[in-house]
Coordinates of C-alpha atoms in Angstrom, one line a residue:
Chain S
M365 CA -36.1 -20.0 -31.3
T366 CA -39.1 -20.5 -29.0
R367 CA -37.2 -21.6 -25.9
P368 CA -34.8 -18.7 -25.2
A369 CA -37.6 -16.2 -25.1
P370 CA -39.1 -17.1 -21.6
R371 CA -35.6 -17.5 -20.3
T372 CA -34.8 -14.0 -21.3
R373 CA -37.9 -12.8 -19.7
R374 CA -37.1 -14.5 -16.4
L375 CA -33.6 -13.2 -16.5
L376 CA -34.9 -9.7 -17.1
Q377 CA -37.4 -10.1 -14.2
V378 CA -34.6 -11.2 -11.9
T379 CA -32.4 -8.3 -13.0
G380 CA -35.2 -5.9 -12.6
A381 CA -36.0 -7.1 -9.1
G382 CA -32.3 -6.7 -8.1
A383 CA -32.2 -3.2 -9.6
A384 CA -35.4 -2.2 -7.7
A385 CA -33.9 -3.6 -4.5
L386 CA -30.8 -1.6 -5.0
L387 CA -32.8 1.6 -5.8
T388 CA -34.8 1.1 -2.6
L389 CA -31.6 0.7 -0.6
G390 CA -30.2 3.8 -2.1
A391 CA -33.3 5.8 -1.4
C392 CA -33.3 4.6 2.2
S393 CA -29.7 5.6 2.9
S394 CA -30.0 9.0 1.3
D395 CA -33.2 9.6 3.1
S396 CA -31.9 9.0 6.6
S397 CA -28.9 11.3 6.2
G398 CA -30.1 13.7 3.6
S399 CA -33.2 15.1 5.3
S400 CA -31.5 16.9 8.2
P401 CA -30.2 20.0 6.4
D402 CA -33.6 20.9 5.2
S403 CA -35.5 20.0 8.3
A404 CA -33.4 21.8 10.9
P405 CA -32.7 25.3 9.7
S406 CA -34.1 27.1 12.7
A407 CA -31.6 28.5 15.2
S408 CA -33.3 26.8 18.1
G409 CA -33.3 23.4 16.4
K410 CA -31.6 20.6 18.2
L411 CA -28.7 19.1 16.5
S412 CA -29.0 15.4 15.5
G413 CA -27.6 12.8 13.2
T414 CA -24.1 11.9 12.1
V415 CA -21.4 14.5 11.2
T416 CA -18.9 12.9 8.8
V417 CA -15.5 14.5 9.1
F418 CA -12.7 13.8 6.7
A419 CA -9.5 14.9 8.4
A420 CA -5.8 14.7 7.9
A421 CA -4.1 11.7 9.6
S422 CA -2.1 14.1 11.8
L423 CA -5.4 15.4 13.4
K424 CA -6.4 11.9 14.6
E425 CA -5.7 12.4 18.3
S426 CA -7.0 16.0 18.7
F427 CA -10.1 15.6 16.5
T428 CA -11.1 12.3 18.2
A429 CA -11.1 14.3 21.5
L430 CA -13.0 17.1 19.9
G431 CA -15.5 14.7 18.5
E432 CA -16.2 13.3 22.0
Q433 CA -16.6 16.8 23.3
F434 CA -19.1 17.5 20.5
E435 CA -21.1 14.4 21.2
K436 CA -21.3 15.2 24.9
A437 CA -22.5 18.8 24.2
H438 CA -25.1 17.7 21.7
P439 CA -26.7 14.4 22.8
G440 CA -28.0 12.4 19.9
T441 CA -25.3 13.4 17.5
K442 CA -22.4 11.3 16.4
V443 CA -19.2 12.4 14.8
A444 CA -17.7 9.8 12.3
F445 CA -14.1 10.4 11.2
S446 CA -12.2 9.2 8.3
F447 CA -8.5 9.9 8.9
A448 CA -6.1 9.5 6.0
G449 CA -3.5 11.4 3.9
S450 CA -5.0 14.8 2.9
D451 CA -4.4 13.9 -0.8
S452 CA -6.4 10.8 -0.8
L453 CA -9.2 12.4 1.3
A454 CA -9.4 15.2 -1.2
A455 CA -9.6 12.7 -4.0
S456 CA -12.5 10.8 -2.3
I457 CA -14.4 14.1 -1.7
T458 CA -14.1 15.2 -5.4
G459 CA -15.0 11.7 -6.3
G460 CA -18.3 12.0 -4.5
A461 CA -17.7 10.6 -1.0
P462 CA -20.5 11.7 1.3
A463 CA -18.7 13.9 3.8
D464 CA -19.7 17.0 5.8
V465 CA -16.4 18.5 6.8
F466 CA -12.9 18.4 5.3
A467 CA -9.9 19.4 7.5
A468 CA -6.6 19.2 5.4
A469 CA -3.0 19.3 6.5
S470 CA -2.0 21.9 3.9
A471 CA -3.5 24.7 1.8
K472 CA -2.4 22.8 -1.3
T473 CA -4.5 19.7 -0.6
M474 CA -7.5 21.9 0.4
A475 CA -7.1 23.6 -3.0
L476 CA -7.8 20.2 -4.7
V477 CA -11.3 20.4 -3.1
T478 CA -12.0 24.1 -3.6
G479 CA -10.7 24.0 -7.1
K480 CA -13.5 21.6 -8.0
K481 CA -16.0 23.8 -6.1
A482 CA -16.8 21.0 -3.7
N483 CA -16.8 23.3 -0.7
A484 CA -19.7 25.2 0.7
S485 CA -17.8 27.6 3.0
A486 CA -14.5 29.3 2.5
P487 CA -11.6 27.3 4.0
V488 CA -10.4 28.8 7.3
T489 CA -7.0 28.1 8.8
F490 CA -7.6 26.7 12.3
A491 CA -4.2 25.3 13.3
R492 CA -0.6 25.2 12.1
N493 CA 2.0 22.5 12.4
Q494 CA 5.8 22.5 12.2
L495 CA 8.4 19.8 12.0
E496 CA 10.5 18.4 14.7
I497 CA 13.3 15.8 14.8
A498 CA 12.1 12.5 16.2
T499 CA 14.7 10.3 17.7
L500 CA 14.9 7.4 20.2
P501 CA 14.1 8.1 23.9
G502 CA 17.2 9.4 25.6
N503 CA 18.6 10.7 22.3
P504 CA 21.4 8.1 22.0
E505 CA 22.8 9.7 18.9
K506 CA 23.1 13.1 20.7
I507 CA 21.2 15.0 18.0
T508 CA 20.8 18.6 18.9
A509 CA 20.5 20.4 15.6
L510 CA 19.4 19.9 12.0
K511 CA 22.9 19.5 10.7
D512 CA 23.5 16.6 13.1
L513 CA 21.3 14.6 10.7
T514 CA 24.1 14.6 8.2
K515 CA 26.4 12.6 10.5
P516 CA 27.9 9.6 8.6
G517 CA 26.3 6.3 9.6
L518 CA 23.2 7.9 11.0
K519 CA 20.0 6.5 9.5
V520 CA 17.4 9.1 8.8
A521 CA 13.8 8.7 7.4
L522 CA 12.1 11.6 5.6
C523 CA 8.6 11.8 4.2
D524 CA 8.3 11.6 0.4
K525 CA 8.2 15.0 -1.2
S526 CA 4.7 14.2 -2.6
V527 CA 3.1 14.3 0.8
P528 CA 2.9 17.5 3.0
C529 CA 5.4 16.5 5.7
G530 CA 7.9 15.7 2.9
A531 CA 7.3 18.9 1.1
A532 CA 7.9 20.8 4.4
A533 CA 11.1 18.8 5.1
D534 CA 12.3 19.4 1.5
K535 CA 11.7 23.1 1.8
I536 CA 13.7 23.4 5.0
L537 CA 16.6 21.3 3.8
T538 CA 16.7 23.3 0.5
T539 CA 16.7 26.7 2.1
T540 CA 19.2 25.8 4.8
G541 CA 21.4 23.9 2.4
V542 CA 21.7 21.0 4.9
K543 CA 22.3 17.9 2.8
V544 CA 20.5 15.0 4.4
T545 CA 20.7 11.6 2.6
P546 CA 17.8 9.6 4.1
V547 CA 17.6 5.8 3.9
S548 CA 14.0 6.1 2.9
Y549 CA 11.3 8.5 1.7
E550 CA 8.3 7.3 3.6
Q551 CA 4.8 7.5 2.2
D552 CA 3.3 9.4 5.1
V553 CA 4.4 11.0 8.4
K554 CA 3.1 8.1 10.6
S555 CA 5.2 5.5 8.8
A556 CA 8.3 7.7 9.1
L557 CA 7.7 8.0 12.8
T558 CA 7.0 4.2 13.1
K559 CA 10.5 3.5 11.6
V560 CA 12.0 5.4 14.6
E561 CA 9.8 3.7 17.1
L562 CA 10.9 0.3 15.7
K563 CA 14.5 1.5 15.9
E564 CA 15.0 0.9 12.2
V565 CA 16.2 4.4 11.8
D566 CA 17.9 6.8 14.2
A567 CA 15.9 9.9 13.4
A568 CA 13.1 11.2 11.3
L569 CA 11.7 14.6 10.4
V570 CA 8.1 14.5 11.4
Y571 CA 5.4 16.9 12.7
K572 CA 5.7 18.1 16.3
T573 CA 2.1 16.8 16.9
D574 CA 3.1 13.3 15.8
V575 CA 6.0 13.2 18.3
H576 CA 3.6 14.4 20.9
A577 CA 1.0 11.7 20.0
A578 CA 3.7 9.0 20.2
G579 CA 4.2 9.7 23.9
D580 CA 7.5 8.4 25.4
K581 CA 8.2 6.0 22.5
V582 CA 10.2 8.8 20.8
Q583 CA 11.9 12.0 21.8
G584 CA 11.3 15.2 19.9
I585 CA 14.1 17.7 19.3
D586 CA 13.1 21.3 18.2
F587 CA 15.2 23.1 15.7
P588 CA 14.9 26.8 14.8
E589 CA 14.9 26.2 11.1
S590 CA 11.5 24.5 11.4
S591 CA 9.8 27.9 11.3
Q592 CA 10.7 28.2 7.6
A593 CA 8.1 25.6 6.6
V594 CA 5.0 25.8 8.8
N595 CA 1.9 24.0 7.4
D596 CA -1.5 25.6 7.6
Y597 CA -4.4 23.4 8.4
P598 CA -7.6 24.7 6.7
I599 CA -11.1 23.4 7.5
A600 CA -14.3 23.8 5.3
L601 CA -17.9 22.7 5.1
L602 CA -18.5 20.6 2.0
K603 CA -21.0 21.4 -0.7
D604 CA -23.0 18.2 -0.7
A605 CA -22.9 17.8 3.1
P606 CA -25.6 15.5 4.3
N607 CA -25.7 17.1 7.7
A608 CA -24.7 20.7 7.2
T609 CA -26.2 22.2 10.3
A610 CA -24.4 19.9 12.7
A611 CA -21.3 20.2 10.6
R612 CA -21.3 24.0 11.0
A613 CA -21.5 23.5 14.8
F614 CA -18.6 21.1 14.7
I615 CA -16.4 23.6 12.7
A616 CA -17.4 26.2 15.3
L617 CA -16.2 23.9 18.1
V618 CA -12.9 23.4 16.3
R619 CA -12.4 27.1 16.1
S620 CA -13.6 27.9 19.6
A621 CA -11.4 28.6 22.6
E622 CA -12.1 25.0 23.7
G623 CA -11.0 23.6 20.4
R624 CA -7.9 25.8 20.5
T625 CA -6.9 24.4 23.8
T626 CA -7.3 20.8 22.6
L627 CA -5.2 21.5 19.5
T628 CA -2.5 23.4 21.4
E629 CA -2.3 20.5 23.9
A630 CA -1.6 18.2 20.9
G631 CA 1.3 20.3 19.8
F632 CA -0.3 22.5 17.2
L633 CA 0.4 26.2 16.8
Q634 CA -2.3 28.8 16.6
P635 CA -2.8 30.6 13.3
Chain X
M76 CA -11.1 -32.2 -24.4
K77 CA -11.2 -29.2 -26.7
P78 CA -14.0 -26.7 -26.3
R79 CA -16.4 -26.8 -29.2
R80 CA -16.3 -23.8 -31.4
G81 CA -19.6 -22.1 -32.2
A82 CA -21.5 -24.0 -29.5
T83 CA -24.7 -22.4 -28.3
V84 CA -24.3 -20.8 -25.0
P85 CA -27.4 -20.6 -22.6
L86 CA -28.3 -17.0 -21.9
P87 CA -28.2 -17.3 -18.1
L88 CA -24.5 -18.3 -18.5
L89 CA -23.6 -15.8 -21.2
T90 CA -25.0 -12.7 -19.5
P91 CA -23.0 -13.0 -16.2
A92 CA -20.0 -14.2 -18.1
L93 CA -20.0 -11.1 -20.3
L94 CA -20.6 -8.9 -17.2
G95 CA -17.7 -10.5 -15.5
L96 CA -15.5 -10.0 -18.5
A97 CA -16.5 -6.3 -18.8
F98 CA -15.8 -5.9 -15.0
L99 CA -12.3 -7.3 -15.3
L100 CA -11.4 -5.5 -18.5
L101 CA -13.0 -2.1 -17.9
P102 CA -10.3 -0.8 -15.5
L103 CA -7.6 -1.8 -17.9
L104 CA -9.4 -0.2 -20.7
A105 CA -9.9 3.0 -18.6
L106 CA -6.2 3.1 -18.0
L107 CA -5.5 2.9 -21.7
V108 CA -8.1 5.6 -22.5
R109 CA -6.9 8.0 -19.8
T110 CA -3.2 7.6 -20.4
P111 CA -1.7 10.8 -21.5
W112 CA -0.3 9.3 -24.7
R113 CA 1.1 12.6 -26.0
S114 CA 3.3 13.3 -23.0
L115 CA 4.0 9.6 -22.5
P116 CA 7.5 9.6 -24.1
A117 CA 8.5 12.6 -21.8
L118 CA 7.0 10.9 -18.7
L119 CA 8.7 7.6 -19.4
T120 CA 12.2 8.8 -20.2
T121 CA 12.9 10.5 -16.9
P122 CA 15.8 8.9 -15.0
E123 CA 13.6 8.1 -12.0
V124 CA 11.4 5.9 -14.2
W125 CA 14.4 4.0 -15.6
D126 CA 15.9 3.6 -12.1
A127 CA 12.6 2.2 -10.9
L128 CA 12.1 -0.1 -13.8
R129 CA 15.7 -1.4 -13.8
L130 CA 15.5 -2.0 -10.0
S131 CA 12.1 -3.7 -10.4
L132 CA 13.4 -6.1 -13.1
L133 CA 16.7 -6.7 -11.2
C134 CA 15.0 -7.4 -7.9
A135 CA 12.2 -9.6 -9.3
T136 CA 14.8 -11.7 -11.1
A137 CA 17.0 -12.0 -8.0
A138 CA 13.9 -12.9 -5.9
T139 CA 13.1 -15.6 -8.5
A140 CA 16.6 -17.0 -8.2
V141 CA 16.3 -17.1 -4.4
S142 CA 12.9 -18.8 -4.8
L143 CA 14.4 -21.4 -7.2
L144 CA 17.4 -22.1 -5.0
L145 CA 15.4 -22.6 -1.8
G146 CA 11.9 -23.3 -3.1
V147 CA 12.5 -26.3 -5.4
P148 CA 14.2 -28.3 -2.6
L149 CA 11.5 -27.3 -0.2
A150 CA 8.8 -28.4 -2.7
W151 CA 10.6 -31.7 -3.2
L152 CA 10.7 -32.2 0.6
L153 CA 7.0 -31.5 0.9
A154 CA 6.1 -33.8 -2.1
R155 CA 8.5 -36.8 -1.6
V156 CA 9.3 -37.1 2.0
D157 CA 6.7 -38.3 4.6
F158 CA 7.2 -36.8 8.0
P159 CA 4.9 -35.8 10.9
G160 CA 3.4 -32.4 10.5
R161 CA 3.8 -32.3 6.8
A162 CA 0.3 -31.0 6.1
L163 CA 0.7 -28.2 8.7
L164 CA 4.1 -27.3 7.2
R165 CA 2.6 -27.1 3.7
A166 CA -0.1 -24.8 5.0
L167 CA 2.4 -22.5 6.7
V168 CA 4.7 -22.4 3.6
T169 CA 1.8 -21.2 1.5
L170 CA 0.6 -18.7 4.0
P171 CA 2.2 -15.6 2.2
L172 CA -0.2 -16.4 -0.6
V173 CA -3.1 -15.2 1.4
L174 CA -1.3 -13.0 4.0
P175 CA -1.7 -9.2 3.3
P176 CA 1.8 -8.2 2.0
V177 CA 2.0 -5.4 4.5
V178 CA 1.7 -8.0 7.3
G179 CA 4.6 -9.8 5.6
G180 CA 6.6 -6.6 5.7
V181 CA 5.9 -6.1 9.3
A182 CA 6.9 -9.7 10.1
L183 CA 10.1 -9.3 8.1
L184 CA 10.9 -6.2 10.1
M185 CA 10.3 -8.1 13.4
A186 CA 12.6 -10.9 12.2
L187 CA 15.3 -9.2 10.1
G188 CA 15.0 -5.5 11.1
R189 CA 17.8 -3.7 12.8
N190 CA 16.0 -4.5 16.1
G191 CA 14.5 -7.8 14.9
I192 CA 15.1 -11.1 16.6
V193 CA 17.6 -12.2 14.1
G194 CA 18.5 -8.9 12.5
K195 CA 19.8 -7.5 15.9
W196 CA 22.6 -10.2 15.8
L197 CA 23.3 -9.7 12.1
D198 CA 23.8 -6.0 12.9
Q199 CA 25.9 -6.6 16.0
W200 CA 28.1 -9.4 14.7
F201 CA 28.5 -8.5 11.0
G202 CA 27.4 -4.9 10.9
L203 CA 24.7 -6.1 8.4
T204 CA 21.4 -4.3 8.2
L205 CA 18.8 -5.4 5.7
P206 CA 16.0 -2.9 5.8
F207 CA 16.3 0.1 3.4
T208 CA 18.7 -1.9 1.2
T209 CA 18.2 -3.5 -2.3
T210 CA 18.8 -6.9 -0.6
G211 CA 15.8 -6.0 1.6
V212 CA 13.7 -5.5 -1.5
I213 CA 14.8 -8.9 -2.8
L214 CA 14.0 -10.6 0.5
A215 CA 10.6 -9.0 0.7
E216 CA 9.8 -10.0 -2.8
S217 CA 11.1 -13.6 -2.2
F218 CA 8.9 -13.8 0.8
V219 CA 5.7 -13.2 -1.1
A220 CA 6.8 -14.9 -4.4
M221 CA 8.4 -18.1 -3.3
P222 CA 5.1 -19.9 -2.3
F223 CA 3.9 -19.5 -5.9
L224 CA 6.9 -21.4 -7.1
I225 CA 6.6 -24.0 -4.3
I226 CA 2.9 -24.7 -5.1
S227 CA 3.6 -25.1 -8.8
V228 CA 6.7 -27.4 -8.3
E229 CA 5.0 -29.5 -5.6
G230 CA 2.0 -30.0 -7.8
T231 CA 4.1 -31.1 -10.7
L232 CA 6.1 -33.4 -8.4
R233 CA 3.0 -35.1 -7.1
A234 CA 1.8 -35.7 -10.7
A235 CA 5.2 -37.1 -11.8
D236 CA 5.6 -40.8 -11.5
P237 CA 8.0 -41.7 -8.6
R238 CA 8.8 -45.1 -10.2
Y239 CA 11.5 -43.5 -12.5
E240 CA 13.3 -42.3 -9.4
E241 CA 12.9 -45.8 -7.8
A242 CA 14.3 -47.4 -10.9
A243 CA 17.3 -45.1 -10.8
A244 CA 17.8 -46.1 -7.2
T245 CA 17.7 -49.8 -8.0
L246 CA 20.4 -49.1 -10.6
G247 CA 22.6 -47.7 -7.9
A248 CA 22.0 -43.9 -8.1
T249 CA 21.9 -42.0 -4.8
R250 CA 18.8 -40.1 -4.0
F251 CA 20.5 -36.8 -4.9
T252 CA 21.7 -38.1 -8.2
A253 CA 18.2 -39.4 -9.0
F254 CA 16.8 -35.9 -8.1
R255 CA 19.4 -34.2 -10.3
R256 CA 19.3 -36.6 -13.3
I257 CA 15.7 -37.9 -13.3
T258 CA 13.4 -35.7 -11.2
L259 CA 14.6 -32.2 -12.3
P260 CA 14.3 -32.8 -16.1
L261 CA 10.9 -34.5 -15.4
I262 CA 9.5 -31.5 -13.6
A263 CA 11.2 -28.8 -15.6
P264 CA 8.0 -27.4 -17.1
G265 CA 6.5 -27.0 -13.7
I266 CA 9.6 -25.3 -12.4
A267 CA 9.5 -22.9 -15.3
A268 CA 5.8 -22.1 -14.8
G269 CA 6.4 -21.6 -11.1
A270 CA 9.4 -19.3 -11.8
V271 CA 7.5 -17.1 -14.2
L272 CA 4.6 -16.8 -11.7
A273 CA 7.0 -16.0 -8.9
W274 CA 8.7 -13.4 -11.1
A275 CA 5.5 -11.7 -12.0
R276 CA 4.4 -11.7 -8.4
A277 CA 7.7 -10.2 -7.3
L278 CA 7.5 -7.6 -10.0
G279 CA 4.1 -6.4 -8.7
E280 CA 5.1 -6.6 -5.0
F281 CA 4.3 -3.4 -3.1
G282 CA 3.2 -3.8 0.5
A283 CA 6.0 -5.9 1.9
T284 CA 8.6 -3.9 0.0
I285 CA 7.5 -0.4 1.2
T286 CA 7.1 -1.7 4.8
F287 CA 10.4 -3.6 5.0
A288 CA 12.7 -1.9 2.5
G289 CA 11.3 1.6 2.5
N290 CA 11.4 3.9 -0.5
F291 CA 14.6 5.4 -1.9
P292 CA 15.0 6.1 -5.6
G293 CA 17.6 3.9 -7.3
K294 CA 18.0 1.7 -4.2
T295 CA 14.6 0.4 -3.0
Q296 CA 12.1 2.3 -5.0
T297 CA 10.6 -0.3 -7.4
M298 CA 7.9 0.5 -10.0
P299 CA 4.8 -0.2 -7.8
L300 CA 6.2 2.2 -5.2
A301 CA 6.9 4.8 -7.8
V302 CA 3.3 4.4 -9.1
Y303 CA 1.9 4.8 -5.6
L304 CA 3.9 7.9 -4.8
A305 CA 3.4 9.5 -8.2
L306 CA -0.3 9.2 -7.7
Q307 CA -0.1 11.7 -4.8
N308 CA 1.0 14.6 -6.9
N309 CA 1.4 13.6 -10.5
P310 CA -1.4 11.3 -11.6
E311 CA -0.4 11.5 -15.3
S312 CA 3.0 10.1 -14.4
A313 CA 1.4 7.3 -12.3
M314 CA -0.8 6.3 -15.3
A315 CA 2.3 6.2 -17.6
L316 CA 4.2 4.0 -15.0
S317 CA 1.1 1.8 -14.6
L318 CA 1.0 1.3 -18.3
V319 CA 4.6 0.0 -18.4
L320 CA 3.9 -2.5 -15.6
L321 CA 0.7 -3.6 -17.3
A322 CA 2.6 -4.2 -20.6
V323 CA 5.3 -6.2 -18.8
S324 CA 2.7 -8.3 -16.9
I325 CA 0.7 -9.0 -20.1
A326 CA 3.8 -10.1 -21.9
V327 CA 4.8 -12.5 -19.1
L328 CA 1.3 -14.0 -18.8
A329 CA 1.0 -14.4 -22.6
A330 CA 4.4 -16.2 -22.7
L331 CA 3.3 -18.4 -19.7
R332 CA 0.0 -19.4 -21.3
E333 CA 1.6 -20.4 -24.6
N334 CA 4.7 -22.2 -23.5
W335 CA 4.4 -23.6 -20.0
L336 CA 0.9 -23.9 -18.6
T337 CA -0.3 -25.9 -21.5
A338 CA 2.8 -28.1 -21.4
T339 CA 2.0 -29.2 -17.9
N340 CA -1.6 -30.0 -18.5

């Protein structure tokens, strides 16, 4: 009975030291990023620190360009991006991920964040995106219209209905009554496009912006029915934003004439 | 040696052991707690779920059959035949154990895809395309599951005494007859354990399947894919599906522990 007691004490000491170290680390990290919103409220205050932006995967190219513009205009700032499916980003934000800005690929995914009151500013639509048929360069299958996707023997990939690009495709196919039987429902828009690039499928319904970003590896074919399912892209400042001042400035840049030009060049439509 | 019952455990060992146990069991417990038990019957009786479960069981079993057919001879080759580069070959064969499954799927696409180095010819000569087919799922699952079988069978072969085979050879049996009549029965427990491991691994396969075979309900959408996609817009249904996979996996591992693993020790 006498021996375990000192052991227990030593164990507790070790555990205590570890916990203290963890607490210190935690304090440090929240200190470095958390002080900026309180310390820089003045209008003339110079922007600094890191802006963390959670953005839909389809915004990768345009937002990376906007981030560079922002860093150039405000020396000393850094824009850190996390690009992923809007659904998983929304889940991370409501789960407590430390982000300043959320830019979603649909109003539905933004609602996941606003529904939990995790936003500090009302979401504003800053861009819109519509679908396009992606096919191989030179269009070997001679696809000119949506109904060409029903040709027998043609391999088509669609996005799964659970992700925004799939929901848009489903809406168009339902309203037009065009019955496309895909070989696969892909888990996001980029993987649907990749299957075209790898020539595993002949065509896919993806966003116009993704076709644009893929350059000459795929060819995009517009179809008039795409106007029936246009996705709105909302952006909002988040409630627990570690760097709210700089985040506001980044949102302003996205919505500025300069931002609009970058987004239009990437294939987005203006709201 | 049997572990002693009721032996005193030193506290510096017990505390981390219990923490480790809690860490491993907590997520499973959370799944059980958060599962929408009341709506479970409704969630699990949809045709999509049955399609996915049926396909999962079918493909995992087929992948195990492929692994047995090709893996047992390969394990024999690695354990019984001495040839240059054997160590390297063994390392390469077990590579899928540590390779991220998505990488496996990409590699399969490069090899057997419609535009792959072999797949191109399969398509041109026979009109055979493997991606986006149930066969594609079986191939993807075999790719990640077969090494489990090979490792298990090879280990058992190394532990088995080769003198029985030699004795059979002195009595006039060919090497293949000796393999069939002597070696196979000798290593049967190891084969069984390997097959169950491979089956369980194939059942849980996600990355290689979604990359190589895509996702189409009833054709290539296995349970793990259904869980992943359900999580995007119907978390309750994802939890219910996870529960089914969890139950099947626990049943398999329990059977494995009782019947085969102990038999080989």
